[in-house]
Coordinates of C-alpha atoms in Angstrom, one line a residue:
M10 CA 33.8 0.8 -100.4
A11 CA 32.9 2.6 -97.1
P12 CA 34.8 5.7 -95.9
A13 CA 37.2 4.9 -93.1
V14 CA 38.2 6.9 -90.1
V15 CA 39.3 10.5 -90.5
V16 CA 42.0 12.0 -88.2
S17 CA 40.7 14.3 -85.5
G18 CA 41.7 17.8 -84.9
S19 CA 43.8 16.8 -82.0
G20 CA 46.6 15.8 -84.3
E21 CA 49.3 13.1 -83.5
N22 CA 50.8 14.1 -80.2
P23 CA 52.3 11.1 -78.5
G24 CA 52.6 13.1 -75.2
F25 CA 48.9 12.9 -74.4
E26 CA 48.1 10.9 -71.3
G27 CA 45.3 8.4 -71.0
R28 CA 44.3 4.8 -71.2
I29 CA 42.0 2.7 -73.3
T30 CA 38.8 2.9 -71.2
V31 CA 35.7 0.7 -71.3
Y32 CA 33.9 3.7 -72.7
V33 CA 36.2 3.8 -75.7
I34 CA 35.7 0.1 -76.3
V35 CA 31.9 0.6 -76.2
C36 CA 32.3 3.4 -78.8
V37 CA 34.3 1.1 -81.0
I38 CA 31.5 -1.5 -80.9
I39 CA 29.0 1.2 -81.8
A40 CA 31.2 2.2 -84.7
A41 CA 31.4 -1.4 -85.7
F42 CA 27.6 -1.6 -86.1
G43 CA 27.9 1.5 -88.3
G44 CA 30.4 -0.4 -90.4
L45 CA 28.4 -3.6 -90.4
M46 CA 25.3 -1.6 -91.5
F47 CA 27.1 -0.3 -94.6
G48 CA 29.0 -3.5 -95.3
Y49 CA 26.0 -5.7 -95.0
D50 CA 24.2 -3.6 -97.6
V51 CA 27.1 -3.8 -100.0
G52 CA 27.1 -7.5 -99.7
I53 CA 23.4 -8.2 -99.8
S54 CA 22.6 -6.5 -103.1
G55 CA 24.3 -9.0 -105.4
G56 CA 22.9 -12.0 -103.7
V57 CA 19.4 -10.8 -103.7
T58 CA 19.5 -9.8 -107.4
S59 CA 20.6 -13.4 -108.2
M60 CA 17.6 -15.0 -106.3
D61 CA 14.9 -16.3 -108.7
D62 CA 12.0 -15.4 -106.3
F63 CA 13.2 -11.8 -106.2
L64 CA 13.7 -11.7 -110.0
K65 CA 10.3 -13.2 -110.7
K66 CA 8.5 -10.6 -108.6
F67 CA 10.4 -7.4 -109.6
F68 CA 12.4 -8.2 -112.7
P69 CA 10.5 -10.9 -114.7
A70 CA 12.2 -9.9 -117.9
V71 CA 15.6 -10.7 -116.3
Y72 CA 14.3 -14.0 -115.0
K73 CA 13.1 -15.0 -118.4
K74 CA 16.5 -14.1 -120.0
K75 CA 18.3 -16.1 -117.2
Q76 CA 16.2 -19.2 -118.0
H77 CA 16.7 -19.0 -121.7
V78 CA 19.1 -21.8 -122.7
L79 CA 20.6 -19.8 -125.7
E80 CA 20.7 -16.5 -124.0
N81 CA 24.0 -14.6 -124.1
N82 CA 26.0 -15.6 -121.0
Y83 CA 27.2 -12.1 -120.5
C84 CA 23.8 -10.4 -120.9
K85 CA 21.6 -12.5 -118.6
Y86 CA 21.3 -9.7 -116.0
D87 CA 21.6 -6.6 -118.2
N88 CA 18.7 -4.5 -117.0
Q89 CA 18.9 -0.8 -116.1
F90 CA 16.2 -1.2 -113.4
L91 CA 18.1 -4.1 -111.9
Q92 CA 21.2 -2.0 -111.7
L93 CA 19.2 1.0 -110.4
F94 CA 18.1 -1.2 -107.5
T95 CA 21.8 -1.4 -106.4
S96 CA 23.1 1.9 -107.5
C97 CA 20.4 4.4 -106.4
L98 CA 21.6 3.9 -102.8
Y99 CA 24.9 5.5 -103.6
L100 CA 23.5 8.4 -105.5
A101 CA 21.2 9.1 -102.5
A102 CA 24.2 8.8 -100.2
L103 CA 26.1 11.3 -102.3
I104 CA 23.3 13.8 -101.9
A105 CA 22.7 13.1 -98.3
S106 CA 26.4 13.5 -97.4
F107 CA 26.2 17.3 -98.0
A108 CA 23.3 17.7 -95.6
A109 CA 24.9 15.3 -93.1
S110 CA 28.1 17.4 -93.0
K111 CA 26.1 20.4 -91.9
V112 CA 24.1 18.4 -89.3
C113 CA 27.3 16.8 -88.0
T114 CA 28.9 20.2 -87.4
K115 CA 25.8 22.1 -86.0
A116 CA 24.1 19.3 -84.1
G117 CA 26.9 16.9 -83.3
R118 CA 28.1 13.4 -84.2
K119 CA 25.6 11.6 -81.9
L120 CA 22.4 13.1 -83.3
T121 CA 23.7 12.5 -86.9
M122 CA 24.2 8.8 -86.1
Q123 CA 20.7 8.6 -84.7
I124 CA 19.3 10.2 -87.9
A125 CA 21.4 7.8 -90.0
S126 CA 19.9 4.7 -88.2
I127 CA 16.4 6.0 -88.5
F128 CA 16.8 6.6 -92.2
F129 CA 18.2 3.1 -92.6
L130 CA 15.4 1.5 -90.6
I131 CA 12.8 3.2 -92.8
G132 CA 14.7 1.9 -95.9
V133 CA 14.8 -1.7 -94.5
I134 CA 11.0 -1.6 -93.8
L135 CA 10.3 -0.4 -97.4
T136 CA 12.7 -2.9 -99.1
A137 CA 11.9 -6.0 -97.0
G138 CA 8.2 -5.3 -97.3
G139 CA 8.3 -4.2 -100.9
V140 CA 5.4 -5.1 -103.1
N141 CA 6.4 -3.2 -106.3
L142 CA 9.5 -1.8 -107.9
G143 CA 8.7 1.8 -106.9
M144 CA 8.5 0.8 -103.2
L145 CA 11.8 -1.1 -103.6
I146 CA 13.7 1.9 -105.1
L147 CA 12.2 4.3 -102.5
G148 CA 13.5 2.0 -99.8
R149 CA 17.0 1.9 -101.4
I150 CA 17.0 5.7 -101.5
F151 CA 16.2 5.9 -97.7
L152 CA 19.0 3.4 -97.1
G153 CA 21.2 5.7 -99.1
F154 CA 20.3 8.6 -96.9
G155 CA 21.2 6.4 -93.9
V156 CA 24.6 5.5 -95.4
G157 CA 25.3 9.1 -96.3
F158 CA 24.7 10.3 -92.7
A159 CA 26.4 7.3 -91.1
N160 CA 29.5 7.6 -93.2
Q161 CA 29.8 11.3 -92.3
A162 CA 29.3 10.8 -88.5
V163 CA 30.5 7.4 -87.4
P164 CA 34.2 7.6 -88.7
L165 CA 34.5 11.1 -87.3
F166 CA 33.1 10.1 -84.0
L167 CA 35.5 7.1 -83.8
S168 CA 38.5 9.2 -84.6
E169 CA 37.7 11.9 -82.0
I170 CA 37.3 9.5 -79.1
A171 CA 40.3 7.2 -80.0
P172 CA 43.5 7.5 -78.1
T173 CA 46.2 8.9 -80.4
R174 CA 48.5 5.8 -80.2
I175 CA 45.8 3.5 -81.7
R176 CA 44.1 5.9 -84.1
G177 CA 45.8 4.3 -87.1
A178 CA 44.7 0.8 -86.2
L179 CA 41.2 1.9 -85.5
N180 CA 41.1 3.5 -89.0
I181 CA 41.6 0.2 -90.7
S182 CA 39.5 -1.6 -88.1
F183 CA 36.5 0.3 -89.3
Q184 CA 37.2 -1.0 -92.8
L185 CA 37.5 -4.5 -91.2
F186 CA 34.0 -4.2 -89.8
I187 CA 32.7 -3.3 -93.2
T188 CA 34.2 -6.4 -94.7
I189 CA 32.6 -8.5 -91.8
G190 CA 29.3 -7.0 -92.8
I191 CA 29.8 -8.1 -96.4
L192 CA 30.7 -11.6 -95.2
I193 CA 27.6 -11.8 -93.0
A194 CA 25.5 -10.7 -96.0
N195 CA 27.0 -13.4 -98.1
L196 CA 26.2 -16.1 -95.5
V197 CA 22.7 -14.8 -95.1
N198 CA 22.1 -14.9 -98.8
Y199 CA 23.4 -18.4 -99.0
F200 CA 20.9 -19.7 -96.5
A201 CA 18.0 -17.4 -97.5
S202 CA 18.2 -18.4 -101.1
N203 CA 16.7 -21.8 -100.1
I204 CA 13.7 -20.2 -98.4
H205 CA 10.9 -19.8 -100.9
P206 CA 9.3 -17.5 -101.8
N207 CA 10.4 -14.9 -99.3
G208 CA 14.0 -15.6 -98.7
W209 CA 15.0 -12.3 -100.2
R210 CA 12.8 -10.5 -97.7
I211 CA 14.8 -12.1 -94.9
S212 CA 18.1 -11.0 -96.5
L213 CA 16.9 -7.4 -96.8
G214 CA 15.2 -7.4 -93.4
I215 CA 18.2 -8.5 -91.4
A216 CA 19.9 -5.2 -92.4
G217 CA 17.7 -3.6 -89.7
I218 CA 19.7 -5.3 -86.9
P219 CA 22.9 -3.3 -87.1
A220 CA 20.9 -0.2 -87.8
L221 CA 18.8 -0.8 -84.6
M222 CA 22.0 -1.4 -82.6
L223 CA 23.5 1.8 -83.9
C224 CA 20.3 3.7 -83.0
L225 CA 20.2 2.4 -79.5
G226 CA 24.0 2.7 -79.0
S227 CA 24.0 6.3 -80.1
I228 CA 21.5 7.1 -77.4
L229 CA 23.7 5.5 -74.7
I230 CA 27.0 7.2 -75.6
C231 CA 28.1 10.8 -75.1
E232 CA 29.0 13.4 -77.7
T233 CA 32.7 13.7 -78.6
P234 CA 34.9 16.3 -76.8
T235 CA 35.8 17.9 -80.1
S236 CA 32.2 18.3 -81.2
L237 CA 31.2 19.8 -77.8
I238 CA 34.1 22.3 -77.8
E239 CA 33.5 23.2 -81.4
R240 CA 29.9 24.1 -80.4
N241 CA 31.2 26.2 -77.4
K242 CA 30.2 23.6 -74.8
I243 CA 33.7 24.0 -73.3
E244 CA 33.3 22.6 -69.8
E245 CA 31.1 19.7 -70.9
G246 CA 33.7 18.8 -73.5
K247 CA 36.5 18.7 -70.9
K248 CA 34.3 16.5 -68.6
V249 CA 33.7 14.0 -71.4
L250 CA 37.4 14.1 -72.3
R251 CA 38.3 13.0 -68.7
K252 CA 35.7 10.2 -69.0
I253 CA 37.0 8.7 -72.2
R254 CA 40.7 9.0 -71.2
G255 CA 40.1 7.7 -67.7
I256 CA 42.3 10.3 -66.0
E257 CA 41.8 13.7 -64.4
N258 CA 44.7 15.6 -66.0
V259 CA 43.7 16.0 -69.6
D260 CA 44.9 19.6 -69.9
D261 CA 47.4 19.1 -72.7
E262 CA 44.9 17.3 -75.0
F263 CA 42.1 19.7 -74.1
D264 CA 44.3 22.7 -74.9
T265 CA 45.2 21.2 -78.2
I266 CA 41.6 20.5 -79.2
L267 CA 40.6 24.0 -78.1
H268 CA 43.5 25.5 -80.1
A269 CA 42.6 23.4 -83.2
C270 CA 38.9 24.5 -83.0
E271 CA 40.0 28.2 -82.7
M272 CA 42.2 27.8 -85.7
A273 CA 39.6 26.1 -87.8
K274 CA 37.0 28.9 -86.9
Q275 CA 39.3 31.5 -88.5
V276 CA 38.9 29.9 -92.0
K277 CA 35.4 31.1 -93.0
D278 CA 35.4 29.2 -96.4
P279 CA 37.4 26.0 -96.3
F280 CA 36.1 25.0 -99.8
R281 CA 37.5 28.2 -101.3
K282 CA 40.8 27.5 -99.6
L283 CA 40.9 24.0 -101.1
M284 CA 40.9 25.7 -104.6
K285 CA 44.2 27.4 -103.9
P286 CA 47.4 25.8 -105.4
V287 CA 48.9 24.9 -102.1
S288 CA 45.9 22.7 -101.3
R289 CA 46.1 20.9 -104.6
P290 CA 48.5 18.0 -103.6
P291 CA 46.2 16.4 -100.9
L292 CA 43.1 17.3 -102.8
V293 CA 44.2 15.7 -106.1
I294 CA 45.5 12.6 -104.3
A295 CA 42.3 12.3 -102.2
I296 CA 40.1 12.4 -105.3
C297 CA 42.3 10.2 -107.5
L298 CA 42.5 7.5 -104.8
Q299 CA 38.7 7.4 -104.7
V300 CA 38.4 7.1 -108.5
F301 CA 41.1 4.5 -108.6
Q302 CA 39.5 2.5 -105.7
Q303 CA 36.3 2.1 -107.8
F304 CA 38.1 1.4 -111.1
T305 CA 40.0 -1.5 -109.7
G306 CA 36.6 -3.2 -110.2
I307 CA 36.3 -4.3 -106.6
N308 CA 32.7 -3.0 -106.0
A309 CA 31.6 -4.5 -109.3
I310 CA 32.9 -7.9 -108.0
M311 CA 31.5 -7.5 -104.5
F312 CA 28.1 -6.2 -105.7
Y313 CA 27.6 -8.8 -108.3
A314 CA 29.8 -11.7 -107.2
P315 CA 26.9 -14.2 -107.2
V316 CA 25.8 -13.0 -110.7
L317 CA 29.4 -13.2 -112.0
F318 CA 29.9 -16.7 -110.7
Q319 CA 26.5 -17.8 -112.2
T320 CA 27.7 -16.4 -115.5
V321 CA 30.8 -18.6 -115.5
G322 CA 28.7 -21.7 -114.7
F323 CA 27.9 -22.1 -111.0
G324 CA 24.4 -22.8 -109.9
D325 CA 22.5 -20.5 -107.6
D326 CA 23.7 -22.1 -104.3
A327 CA 27.3 -22.6 -105.6
A328 CA 27.5 -19.0 -106.7
L329 CA 26.4 -17.7 -103.3
L330 CA 28.8 -20.0 -101.6
S331 CA 31.6 -18.7 -103.8
S332 CA 30.7 -15.2 -102.6
V333 CA 31.0 -16.4 -99.0
I334 CA 34.6 -17.6 -99.8
T335 CA 35.5 -14.2 -101.3
G336 CA 34.0 -12.5 -98.2
L337 CA 36.2 -14.6 -95.9
V338 CA 39.3 -13.7 -98.0
N339 CA 38.3 -10.0 -97.7
V340 CA 38.0 -10.1 -93.9
F341 CA 41.3 -11.9 -93.3
S342 CA 43.2 -9.8 -95.9
T343 CA 42.1 -6.6 -94.2
M344 CA 43.6 -7.9 -91.0
V345 CA 46.9 -8.2 -92.8
S346 CA 46.6 -4.5 -93.7
I347 CA 46.1 -3.6 -90.0
Y348 CA 49.4 -5.4 -89.2
L349 CA 51.5 -4.2 -92.2
V350 CA 50.4 -0.6 -93.0
D351 CA 52.6 1.0 -90.3
R352 CA 55.4 -1.4 -90.9
A353 CA 55.7 -1.9 -94.7
G354 CA 54.3 1.5 -95.5
R355 CA 51.4 2.7 -97.7
R356 CA 53.3 2.9 -101.1
F357 CA 54.6 -0.7 -100.8
L358 CA 51.2 -2.2 -100.2
L359 CA 49.6 -0.1 -103.0
L360 CA 52.2 -1.0 -105.6
E361 CA 52.3 -4.7 -104.6
A362 CA 48.6 -4.9 -104.9
C363 CA 48.6 -3.3 -108.3
V364 CA 50.8 -6.2 -109.6
Q365 CA 48.6 -8.7 -107.9
M366 CA 45.3 -7.3 -109.1
L367 CA 46.6 -6.8 -112.6
V368 CA 47.7 -10.5 -112.9
S369 CA 44.3 -11.6 -111.6
Q370 CA 42.3 -9.4 -114.0
V371 CA 44.3 -10.3 -117.1
I372 CA 44.3 -14.0 -116.5
T373 CA 40.6 -14.0 -115.7
G374 CA 39.9 -12.0 -118.9
I375 CA 42.0 -14.4 -121.0
I376 CA 40.2 -17.5 -119.6
L377 CA 36.7 -16.0 -120.2
L378 CA 37.8 -14.7 -123.7
K379 CA 38.9 -18.1 -124.8
E380 CA 36.5 -20.4 -123.0
L381 CA 33.2 -18.6 -122.2
K382 CA 31.5 -17.8 -125.5
P383 CA 28.3 -15.6 -125.5
T384 CA 25.8 -18.4 -126.4
A385 CA 27.9 -21.5 -125.6
D386 CA 27.9 -23.6 -122.5
S387 CA 29.4 -22.2 -119.3
L388 CA 32.9 -22.9 -118.2
S389 CA 33.9 -26.4 -117.1
K390 CA 33.9 -27.0 -113.4
G391 CA 37.7 -26.8 -113.1
E392 CA 37.8 -23.6 -115.1
A393 CA 35.0 -22.0 -113.0
I394 CA 36.8 -22.9 -109.8
F395 CA 40.0 -21.4 -111.1
V396 CA 38.1 -18.2 -111.8
V397 CA 36.9 -18.1 -108.2
V398 CA 40.6 -18.6 -107.1
L399 CA 41.6 -15.6 -109.3
V400 CA 38.8 -13.5 -107.9
C401 CA 40.0 -14.4 -104.3
F402 CA 43.5 -13.5 -105.3
F403 CA 42.2 -10.1 -106.6
V404 CA 40.1 -9.4 -103.5
M405 CA 43.1 -10.3 -101.3
G406 CA 45.3 -7.7 -102.9
F407 CA 42.6 -5.0 -102.8
A408 CA 41.7 -5.7 -99.1
W409 CA 45.2 -5.1 -97.8
S410 CA 45.8 -2.0 -99.9
W411 CA 43.5 0.1 -102.0
G412 CA 40.5 -0.7 -99.8
P413 CA 41.7 0.6 -96.4
I414 CA 44.6 2.8 -97.6
G415 CA 42.4 4.5 -100.1
W416 CA 40.6 6.1 -97.1
L417 CA 43.6 6.3 -94.7
I418 CA 45.7 8.6 -96.9
P419 CA 43.0 11.3 -97.4
S420 CA 42.3 11.2 -93.7
E421 CA 45.9 12.0 -92.7
T422 CA 47.1 14.5 -95.4
F423 CA 44.8 17.5 -95.2
P424 CA 45.6 20.2 -92.7
L425 CA 43.0 20.9 -90.0
E426 CA 41.5 24.0 -91.6
T427 CA 40.6 22.1 -94.8
R428 CA 40.3 18.6 -93.4
S429 CA 36.6 18.3 -93.2
A430 CA 36.0 20.0 -96.6
G431 CA 38.8 17.9 -98.2
F432 CA 37.5 14.7 -96.8
A433 CA 34.0 15.6 -98.0
F434 CA 35.4 15.8 -101.5
A435 CA 36.8 12.3 -101.0
V436 CA 33.5 10.9 -99.7
S437 CA 31.4 12.5 -102.5
T438 CA 33.9 11.3 -105.2
N439 CA 33.7 7.7 -103.8
M440 CA 29.9 7.7 -103.7
L441 CA 29.7 9.2 -107.2
F442 CA 32.0 6.6 -108.8
T443 CA 30.5 3.8 -106.8
F444 CA 27.1 4.8 -108.3
V445 CA 28.6 4.9 -111.8
I446 CA 30.2 1.4 -111.5
A447 CA 27.1 -0.1 -109.9
Q448 CA 24.8 1.3 -112.5
A449 CA 27.0 0.4 -115.5
F450 CA 28.7 -2.9 -114.6
L451 CA 26.1 -5.4 -115.9
S452 CA 25.7 -3.4 -119.1
M453 CA 29.5 -3.2 -119.5
L454 CA 29.7 -7.0 -118.9
C455 CA 27.1 -7.5 -121.6
R456 CA 28.8 -5.3 -124.2
L457 CA 32.5 -5.8 -123.4
Q458 CA 32.0 -9.4 -122.3
A459 CA 35.4 -10.7 -121.2
G460 CA 36.9 -7.4 -122.2
I461 CA 35.6 -5.8 -119.0
F462 CA 38.4 -7.4 -117.1
F463 CA 41.0 -5.9 -119.5
F464 CA 39.2 -2.5 -119.0
F465 CA 39.8 -2.7 -115.2
A466 CA 43.3 -4.0 -115.8
G467 CA 44.1 -0.9 -117.8
W468 CA 43.0 1.3 -114.9
I469 CA 45.2 -0.7 -112.6
I470 CA 48.2 0.1 -114.7
I471 CA 47.4 3.8 -114.5
M472 CA 47.0 3.5 -110.7
G473 CA 50.4 1.9 -110.4
V474 CA 52.1 4.6 -112.5
F475 CA 50.3 7.3 -110.4
T476 CA 51.4 5.7 -107.1
W477 CA 55.0 5.3 -108.3
F478 CA 55.5 8.9 -109.4
L479 CA 53.0 11.0 -107.5
L480 CA 52.1 9.4 -104.2
P481 CA 54.5 10.1 -101.4
E482 CA 55.0 7.9 -98.4
T483 CA 53.1 9.1 -95.3
K484 CA 54.0 6.4 -92.9
G485 CA 55.2 7.7 -89.5
I486 CA 54.7 11.4 -90.5
P487 CA 52.7 13.4 -87.9
V488 CA 49.5 14.9 -89.5
D489 CA 50.5 18.5 -88.8
S490 CA 53.9 18.0 -90.4
M491 CA 52.7 16.8 -93.8
V492 CA 53.4 20.1 -95.5
D493 CA 57.1 20.3 -94.4
K494 CA 58.0 16.6 -94.4
V495 CA 55.9 15.4 -97.4
W496 CA 54.7 18.0 -99.9
M497 CA 57.8 20.3 -99.6
Q498 CA 60.1 17.3 -100.2
H499 CA 58.3 15.7 -103.1
W500 CA 59.8 16.2 -106.6
F501 CA 56.5 17.3 -108.2
W502 CA 54.2 18.6 -105.4
R503 CA 56.8 21.0 -103.9
S504 CA 56.3 23.3 -106.9
F505 CA 52.8 24.0 -105.6
M506 CA 54.3 25.1 -102.3
A507 CA 56.6 27.8 -103.8
N508 CA 54.3 30.6 -102.5
D509 CA 53.1 28.7 -99.4
D510 CA 50.3 30.7 -97.8
F511 CA 48.9 27.4 -96.6
R512 CA 48.4 28.8 -93.1
T513 CA 49.0 32.5 -93.3
D514 CA 45.3 33.4 -93.3
V515 CA 44.8 31.4 -90.1
K516 CA 45.1 33.7 -87.1
V517 CA 45.6 31.8 -83.9
V518 CA 43.7 33.4 -81.1

């Protein structure tokens, strides 16, 4: 899934004055279009790859297999090029994120967002107007560049303009906008599938709307105070800070941002610092959370939900409608997370979801193992509907836990001097394993058949054990107190802090 908001260098100081201004609301809307842009693309892929008109034009071999009465139910869509259509975007995003990190630091968040939207618009033109597979793949690569740049800039921009008291809610709100984008994509696919022969072009072309809005919006808004101060535009940064807080006296927050920027500048090589033992706890947890997030199987289900539902016996329209239902569940369950994450805590939601997702995956696997044979008829209507219910039950658990919290925890556990570098590891890990799952899922479905659900169930057990023993609770802990209040208190991670030079090489000017 898409990265959520990282915590800005200003930390968690409840004493900062300010109010929620119209400007901040506008910035949230702009960020929403960034989330919608990414979420729409996640949701559109599976629906388009299940449309017959699209398959006839670009993947005729897959279309023929799909029409074959005796074809293996699990292997209808097993085609490396079909999977490449979905997965190449994430490989491109992985590569682009490294360049985007430099651009974001040197040129600012605003310009990076503009570049992201331009890349995305080029990708939309190439895919929606595609006449051959090469043009289609090239378009997906440009979309990936856009995603890589947007995921680097938009969350950071949002965190840096957000008032401290609502930063946590805005973090998961960005994830909410991604789920809304997925839902919109499912709705578009449902209606576009009945428009022949170019319904798939409509589905792909509409992706340009949030990209265009992000492009125009990023022209209208100002740069963040942190980015301006970081680039030595001190007075301009203070002026913008007054604007977004709606008050004249912003000295406390301004001094904190200035101090944080000065501290961060003292660390010449944050990636090298990440390799030290004292940096290992947040780094290991950030990477593991991204791996586990993908190995829940969620993106496999969201990418290929229409294909999966067709496999168990739904027709084209019914399969797309089932995807709309799962999209609605995704949106409303993410709202639950916004309410509960600072009340119930991170660990409780993650552990509860492990049980919920495990039950869903195991029961789904048992039903398909017993009832859906490779060359036999599909499931009965009642069984197929029950599979949809189980998938919704699974999505529900993921959406209020591993989806948003998988990004929230890495954003709040790194100290300032390694925060950007550490979060870059989280982003790149997520994109890498999203690519792996997207590229491999249909082949795994063909070879493992119903066993693929047991494969993901096994990973969910590992996730639960990891969370129980190695993941500390971070609810209510200030960002800059994580070392003392979290890592130094944990039964396992405190051993890495024995010779804590975590900040000794940071000289405060």
